[in-house]
GROMACS .gro file of C-alpha atoms in nm:
model
  272
    1UNK     CA    1   3.836  -2.193  -7.213
    2UNK     CA    2   3.825  -2.544  -7.035
    3UNK     CA    3   4.069  -2.798  -6.956
    4UNK     CA    4   3.888  -3.139  -6.837
    5UNK     CA    5   3.994  -3.495  -6.794
    6UNK     CA    6   4.206  -3.728  -6.594
    7UNK     CA    7   4.533  -3.570  -6.727
    8UNK     CA    8   4.415  -3.211  -6.724
    9UNK     CA    9   4.667  -3.106  -6.415
   10UNK     CA   10   4.961  -3.295  -6.578
   11UNK     CA   11   4.902  -3.150  -6.898
   12UNK     CA   12   4.862  -2.800  -6.773
   13UNK     CA   13   5.183  -2.812  -6.538
   14UNK     CA   14   5.393  -2.957  -6.848
   15UNK     CA   15   5.268  -2.662  -7.050
   16UNK     CA   16   5.216  -2.377  -6.838
   17UNK     CA   17   5.478  -2.173  -6.664
   18UNK     CA   18   5.284  -2.139  -6.316
   19UNK     CA   19   5.306  -2.403  -6.044
   20UNK     CA   20   4.969  -2.547  -6.147
   21UNK     CA   21   5.013  -2.839  -5.912
   22UNK     CA   22   4.969  -2.607  -5.623
   23UNK     CA   23   4.630  -2.474  -5.727
   24UNK     CA   24   4.323  -2.587  -5.520
   25UNK     CA   25   3.958  -2.605  -5.600
   26UNK     CA   26   3.786  -2.271  -5.579
   27UNK     CA   27   4.113  -2.075  -5.642
   28UNK     CA   28   4.287  -1.909  -5.918
   29UNK     CA   29   4.649  -1.812  -6.017
   30UNK     CA   30   4.834  -1.610  -6.303
   31UNK     CA   31   4.991  -1.869  -6.547
   32UNK     CA   32   5.120  -1.826  -6.909
   33UNK     CA   33   5.211  -2.022  -7.202
   34UNK     CA   34   5.540  -1.942  -7.358
   35UNK     CA   35   5.713  -2.042  -7.681
   36UNK     CA   36   6.044  -2.216  -7.722
   37UNK     CA   37   6.232  -1.910  -7.712
   38UNK     CA   38   6.049  -1.781  -7.391
   39UNK     CA   39   5.819  -1.528  -7.520
   40UNK     CA   40   5.478  -1.500  -7.387
   41UNK     CA   41   5.197  -1.639  -7.635
   42UNK     CA   42   4.926  -1.652  -7.373
   43UNK     CA   43   4.860  -1.507  -7.040
   44UNK     CA   44   4.556  -1.594  -6.826
   45UNK     CA   45   4.409  -1.647  -6.502
   46UNK     CA   46   4.379  -2.010  -6.434
   47UNK     CA   47   4.106  -2.142  -6.217
   48UNK     CA   48   4.042  -2.478  -6.078
   49UNK     CA   49   3.673  -2.524  -6.079
   50UNK     CA   50   3.651  -2.878  -5.950
   51UNK     CA   51   3.890  -3.222  -5.950
   52UNK     CA   52   4.001  -3.256  -6.333
   53UNK     CA   53   3.836  -2.909  -6.455
   54UNK     CA   54   4.016  -2.602  -6.498
   55UNK     CA   55   3.887  -2.270  -6.624
   56UNK     CA   56   4.157  -2.041  -6.821
   57UNK     CA   57   4.048  -1.644  -6.859
   58UNK     CA   58   4.278  -1.527  -7.118
   59UNK     CA   59   4.413  -1.160  -7.049
   60UNK     CA   60   4.423  -1.088  -7.425
   61UNK     CA   61   4.399  -1.304  -7.742
   62UNK     CA   62   4.171  -1.560  -7.883
   63UNK     CA   63   4.058  -1.872  -7.706
   64UNK     CA   64   3.989  -2.069  -8.010
   65UNK     CA   65   4.339  -2.007  -8.164
   66UNK     CA   66   4.480  -2.100  -7.839
   67UNK     CA   67   4.283  -2.435  -7.844
   68UNK     CA   68   4.414  -2.531  -8.169
   69UNK     CA   69   4.785  -2.443  -8.060
   70UNK     CA   70   4.757  -2.652  -7.749
   71UNK     CA   71   4.607  -2.946  -7.917
   72UNK     CA   72   4.900  -3.029  -8.107
   73UNK     CA   73   5.064  -3.120  -7.751
   74UNK     CA   74   4.784  -3.328  -7.634
   75UNK     CA   75   4.915  -3.665  -7.786
   76UNK     CA   76   4.783  -3.953  -7.578
   77UNK     CA   77   4.682  -3.738  -7.266
   78UNK     CA   78   4.340  -3.788  -7.132
   79UNK     CA   79   4.227  -3.405  -7.169
   80UNK     CA   80   3.977  -3.230  -7.350
   81UNK     CA   81   4.067  -2.856  -7.437
   82UNK     CA   82   3.743  -2.649  -7.531
   83UNK     CA   83   3.700  -2.289  -7.643
   84UNK     CA   84   3.378  -2.120  -7.475
   85UNK     CA   85   3.193  -1.848  -7.604
   86UNK     CA   86   3.301  -1.495  -7.549
   87UNK     CA   87   3.220  -1.373  -7.182
   88UNK     CA   88   3.123  -1.035  -7.023
   89UNK     CA   89   3.338  -0.896  -6.793
   90UNK     CA   90   3.249  -0.658  -6.519
   91UNK     CA   91   3.360  -0.538  -6.183
   92UNK     CA   92   3.214  -0.753  -5.905
   93UNK     CA   93   3.200  -0.715  -5.555
   94UNK     CA   94   3.548  -0.748  -5.361
   95UNK     CA   95   3.669  -1.092  -5.284
   96UNK     CA   96   4.000  -1.240  -5.141
   97UNK     CA   97   4.277  -1.241  -5.395
   98UNK     CA   98   4.300  -1.578  -5.591
   99UNK     CA   99   3.964  -1.716  -5.486
  100UNK     CA  100   3.681  -1.784  -5.701
  101UNK     CA  101   3.308  -1.804  -5.619
  102UNK     CA  102   2.962  -1.828  -5.800
  103UNK     CA  103   2.752  -1.558  -5.735
  104UNK     CA  104   2.391  -1.573  -5.927
  105UNK     CA  105   2.481  -1.624  -6.284
  106UNK     CA  106   2.845  -1.469  -6.273
  107UNK     CA  107   3.181  -1.656  -6.186
  108UNK     CA  108   3.377  -1.397  -5.953
  109UNK     CA  109   3.753  -1.381  -5.964
  110UNK     CA  110   3.893  -1.262  -5.634
  111UNK     CA  111   4.109  -0.951  -5.689
  112UNK     CA  112   4.137  -0.824  -5.343
  113UNK     CA  113   3.944  -0.455  -5.349
  114UNK     CA  114   3.743  -0.590  -5.628
  115UNK     CA  115   3.633  -0.897  -5.826
  116UNK     CA  116   3.613  -0.969  -6.218
  117UNK     CA  117   3.269  -1.085  -6.277
  118UNK     CA  118   3.234  -1.310  -6.553
  119UNK     CA  119   2.925  -1.436  -6.709
  120UNK     CA  120   2.752  -1.496  -7.033
  121UNK     CA  121   2.488  -1.234  -7.008
  122UNK     CA  122   2.449  -0.880  -6.854
  123UNK     CA  123   2.628  -0.561  -6.915
  124UNK     CA  124   2.993  -0.532  -6.928
  125UNK     CA  125   3.218  -0.230  -6.783
  126UNK     CA  126   3.551  -0.087  -6.773
  127UNK     CA  127   3.563  -0.032  -6.405
  128UNK     CA  128   3.794  -0.343  -6.335
  129UNK     CA  129   4.060  -0.207  -6.579
  130UNK     CA  130   4.204   0.082  -6.361
  131UNK     CA  131   4.259  -0.110  -6.022
  132UNK     CA  132   4.413  -0.374  -6.213
  133UNK     CA  133   4.637  -0.135  -6.432
  134UNK     CA  134   4.751   0.022  -6.105
  135UNK     CA  135   4.827  -0.318  -5.966
  136UNK     CA  136   5.058  -0.405  -6.267
  137UNK     CA  137   4.871  -0.691  -6.414
  138UNK     CA  138   4.920  -0.651  -6.792
  139UNK     CA  139   4.679  -0.727  -7.048
  140UNK     CA  140   4.798  -0.851  -7.395
  141UNK     CA  141   4.634  -0.733  -7.723
  142UNK     CA  142   4.678  -0.998  -8.001
  143UNK     CA  143   4.960  -0.814  -8.166
  144UNK     CA  144   5.158  -0.844  -7.860
  145UNK     CA  145   5.153  -1.203  -7.814
  146UNK     CA  146   5.478  -1.376  -7.864
  147UNK     CA  147   5.654  -1.047  -7.858
  148UNK     CA  148   5.787  -1.009  -7.494
  149UNK     CA  149   5.977  -1.205  -7.249
  150UNK     CA  150   5.813  -1.263  -6.897
  151UNK     CA  151   6.070  -1.040  -6.717
  152UNK     CA  152   5.951  -0.737  -6.957
  153UNK     CA  153   5.604  -0.803  -6.786
  154UNK     CA  154   5.716  -0.897  -6.429
  155UNK     CA  155   5.537  -1.218  -6.482
  156UNK     CA  156   5.746  -1.396  -6.170
  157UNK     CA  157   5.646  -1.126  -5.967
  158UNK     CA  158   5.251  -1.243  -6.026
  159UNK     CA  159   5.343  -1.598  -5.976
  160UNK     CA  160   5.277  -1.656  -6.339
  161UNK     CA  161   5.629  -1.808  -6.418
  162UNK     CA  162   5.820  -2.016  -6.175
  163UNK     CA  163   6.217  -2.142  -6.203
  164UNK     CA  164   6.175  -2.441  -5.950
  165UNK     CA  165   5.969  -2.670  -6.111
  166UNK     CA  166   5.990  -2.941  -6.403
  167UNK     CA  167   6.022  -2.834  -6.765
  168UNK     CA  168   5.778  -2.632  -6.966
  169UNK     CA  169   5.823  -2.451  -7.300
  170UNK     CA  170   6.074  -2.161  -7.271
  171UNK     CA  171   6.180  -2.276  -6.916
  172UNK     CA  172   6.548  -2.277  -7.001
  173UNK     CA  173   6.527  -1.893  -7.084
  174UNK     CA  174   6.317  -1.798  -6.796
  175UNK     CA  175   6.582  -1.966  -6.583
  176UNK     CA  176   6.884  -1.815  -6.752
  177UNK     CA  177   6.741  -1.465  -6.714
  178UNK     CA  178   6.650  -1.535  -6.360
  179UNK     CA  179   6.994  -1.653  -6.250
  180UNK     CA  180   7.216  -1.457  -6.494
  181UNK     CA  181   7.017  -1.120  -6.547
  182UNK     CA  182   7.068  -0.925  -6.840
  183UNK     CA  183   6.724  -0.848  -6.976
  184UNK     CA  184   6.705  -0.447  -7.013
  185UNK     CA  185   6.310  -0.396  -7.053
  186UNK     CA  186   6.078  -0.371  -6.767
  187UNK     CA  187   5.722  -0.262  -6.661
  188UNK     CA  188   5.627   0.061  -6.534
  189UNK     CA  189   5.311   0.259  -6.468
  190UNK     CA  190   5.301   0.614  -6.604
  191UNK     CA  191   5.078   0.914  -6.622
  192UNK     CA  192   5.069   1.034  -6.982
  193UNK     CA  193   5.020   1.369  -7.146
  194UNK     CA  194   4.761   1.268  -7.387
  195UNK     CA  195   4.569   0.923  -7.483
  196UNK     CA  196   4.739   0.634  -7.625
  197UNK     CA  197   4.634   0.318  -7.739
  198UNK     CA  198   4.752  -0.050  -7.623
  199UNK     CA  199   5.001  -0.168  -7.863
  200UNK     CA  200   5.136   0.175  -7.956
  201UNK     CA  201   5.502   0.163  -8.006
  202UNK     CA  202   5.714   0.468  -7.811
  203UNK     CA  203   5.990   0.578  -8.049
  204UNK     CA  204   6.286   0.829  -8.002
  205UNK     CA  205   6.434   0.948  -8.338
  206UNK     CA  206   6.243   0.674  -8.510
  207UNK     CA  207   6.389   0.419  -8.276
  208UNK     CA  208   6.152   0.177  -8.061
  209UNK     CA  209   6.229   0.218  -7.701
  210UNK     CA  210   5.917   0.091  -7.554
  211UNK     CA  211   5.543  -0.018  -7.589
  212UNK     CA  212   5.201   0.054  -7.466
  213UNK     CA  213   5.056  -0.256  -7.296
  214UNK     CA  214   4.736  -0.141  -7.148
  215UNK     CA  215   4.577   0.206  -7.130
  216UNK     CA  216   4.292   0.361  -6.936
  217UNK     CA  217   4.173   0.737  -6.983
  218UNK     CA  218   3.997   0.888  -6.652
  219UNK     CA  219   3.890   1.207  -6.539
  220UNK     CA  220   4.182   1.262  -6.365
  221UNK     CA  221   4.411   1.204  -6.668
  222UNK     CA  222   4.556   0.891  -6.873
  223UNK     CA  223   4.732   0.618  -6.742
  224UNK     CA  224   4.912   0.321  -6.886
  225UNK     CA  225   5.148   0.017  -6.825
  226UNK     CA  226   5.459   0.064  -7.023
  227UNK     CA  227   5.724  -0.193  -7.126
  228UNK     CA  228   6.035   0.065  -7.142
  229UNK     CA  229   6.413   0.023  -7.220
  230UNK     CA  230   6.570   0.061  -6.895
  231UNK     CA  231   6.810   0.345  -6.995
  232UNK     CA  232   6.482   0.578  -7.109
  233UNK     CA  233   6.320   0.478  -6.796
  234UNK     CA  234   6.624   0.625  -6.592
  235UNK     CA  235   6.616   0.911  -6.795
  236UNK     CA  236   6.262   0.991  -6.724
  237UNK     CA  237   6.315   0.956  -6.363
  238UNK     CA  238   6.623   1.197  -6.394
  239UNK     CA  239   6.433   1.441  -6.543
  240UNK     CA  240   6.647   1.451  -6.830
  241UNK     CA  241   6.394   1.307  -7.101
  242UNK     CA  242   6.131   1.531  -7.273
  243UNK     CA  243   5.905   1.347  -7.474
  244UNK     CA  244   5.868   1.068  -7.762
  245UNK     CA  245   5.857   1.101  -8.094
  246UNK     CA  246   5.479   1.164  -8.101
  247UNK     CA  247   5.502   1.462  -7.832
  248UNK     CA  248   5.399   1.193  -7.545
  249UNK     CA  249   5.536   1.297  -7.216
  250UNK     CA  250   5.539   1.040  -6.945
  251UNK     CA  251   5.541   1.071  -6.549
  252UNK     CA  252   5.662   0.723  -6.426
  253UNK     CA  253   5.417   0.640  -6.116
  254UNK     CA  254   5.561   0.313  -6.022
  255UNK     CA  255   5.805   0.042  -6.151
  256UNK     CA  256   5.816  -0.346  -6.148
  257UNK     CA  257   6.150  -0.510  -6.197
  258UNK     CA  258   6.152  -0.861  -6.290
  259UNK     CA  259   6.123  -1.033  -5.940
  260UNK     CA  260   6.033  -0.814  -5.651
  261UNK     CA  261   5.772  -0.945  -5.360
  262UNK     CA  262   5.443  -1.013  -5.510
  263UNK     CA  263   5.223  -0.686  -5.584
  264UNK     CA  264   5.456  -0.438  -5.412
  265UNK     CA  265   5.545  -0.213  -5.673
  266UNK     CA  266   5.854  -0.012  -5.632
  267UNK     CA  267   5.705   0.334  -5.592
  268UNK     CA  268   5.899   0.630  -5.756
  269UNK     CA  269   6.011   0.905  -5.485
  270UNK     CA  270   5.968   1.226  -5.624
  271UNK     CA  271   6.199   1.522  -5.555
  272UNK     CA  272   6.050   1.820  -5.380
   0.00000   0.00000   0.00000
């Protein structure tokens, strides 16, 4: 998805939750578009390709639908919003975090120890999914859009939401939770007893206490990013929680509270 025109930066800075005005050419940042209640209706990498031209790589959802929603807020702004045809994602060569570069026919989003190669043609793969899951970078399926507050996804840790910039949709909710706290759902990485699908509800006695965000099956087992009620996460850590209603057992490997230092997960210390 592209944003282009003299007012592209100002429009994006007013609508999206990150500090768009700090983005420079050849770099990307995490960003989000929130609804008035502060819930995440789009999560994406936002790259500045050149002056007055930005690329949004969605982490879930449909570009055409997002364009239609954003178009309602253009008014007299000199900005053009375009949904691009679907692109192929594959694991690319390592590149510095937040940098972008052109490599033959692919645009590489630098992710540190790997890159995301975005191209119109070629072969896709899933090799980029596991390192991003382990870094705590959520991916939102369509059914999850509009469900989670940024705190549940630890988006301030990723720089995707800011409390010290001007107003944007949902900003009052973000600021209130940041300064007053009180949100009781947070994101965790877990090793699972069996495979699950993104979007699966986690139930205890038929009550939803969490949800699967992003799951990867490897030769070593099944891993997933989970949003869990804090009380359930504490019970899992303490070893007093056996399994969810579907007999799914979880071992928590890392936890991300709402606002730790970027990309430094709170590793679980196992008792010997």
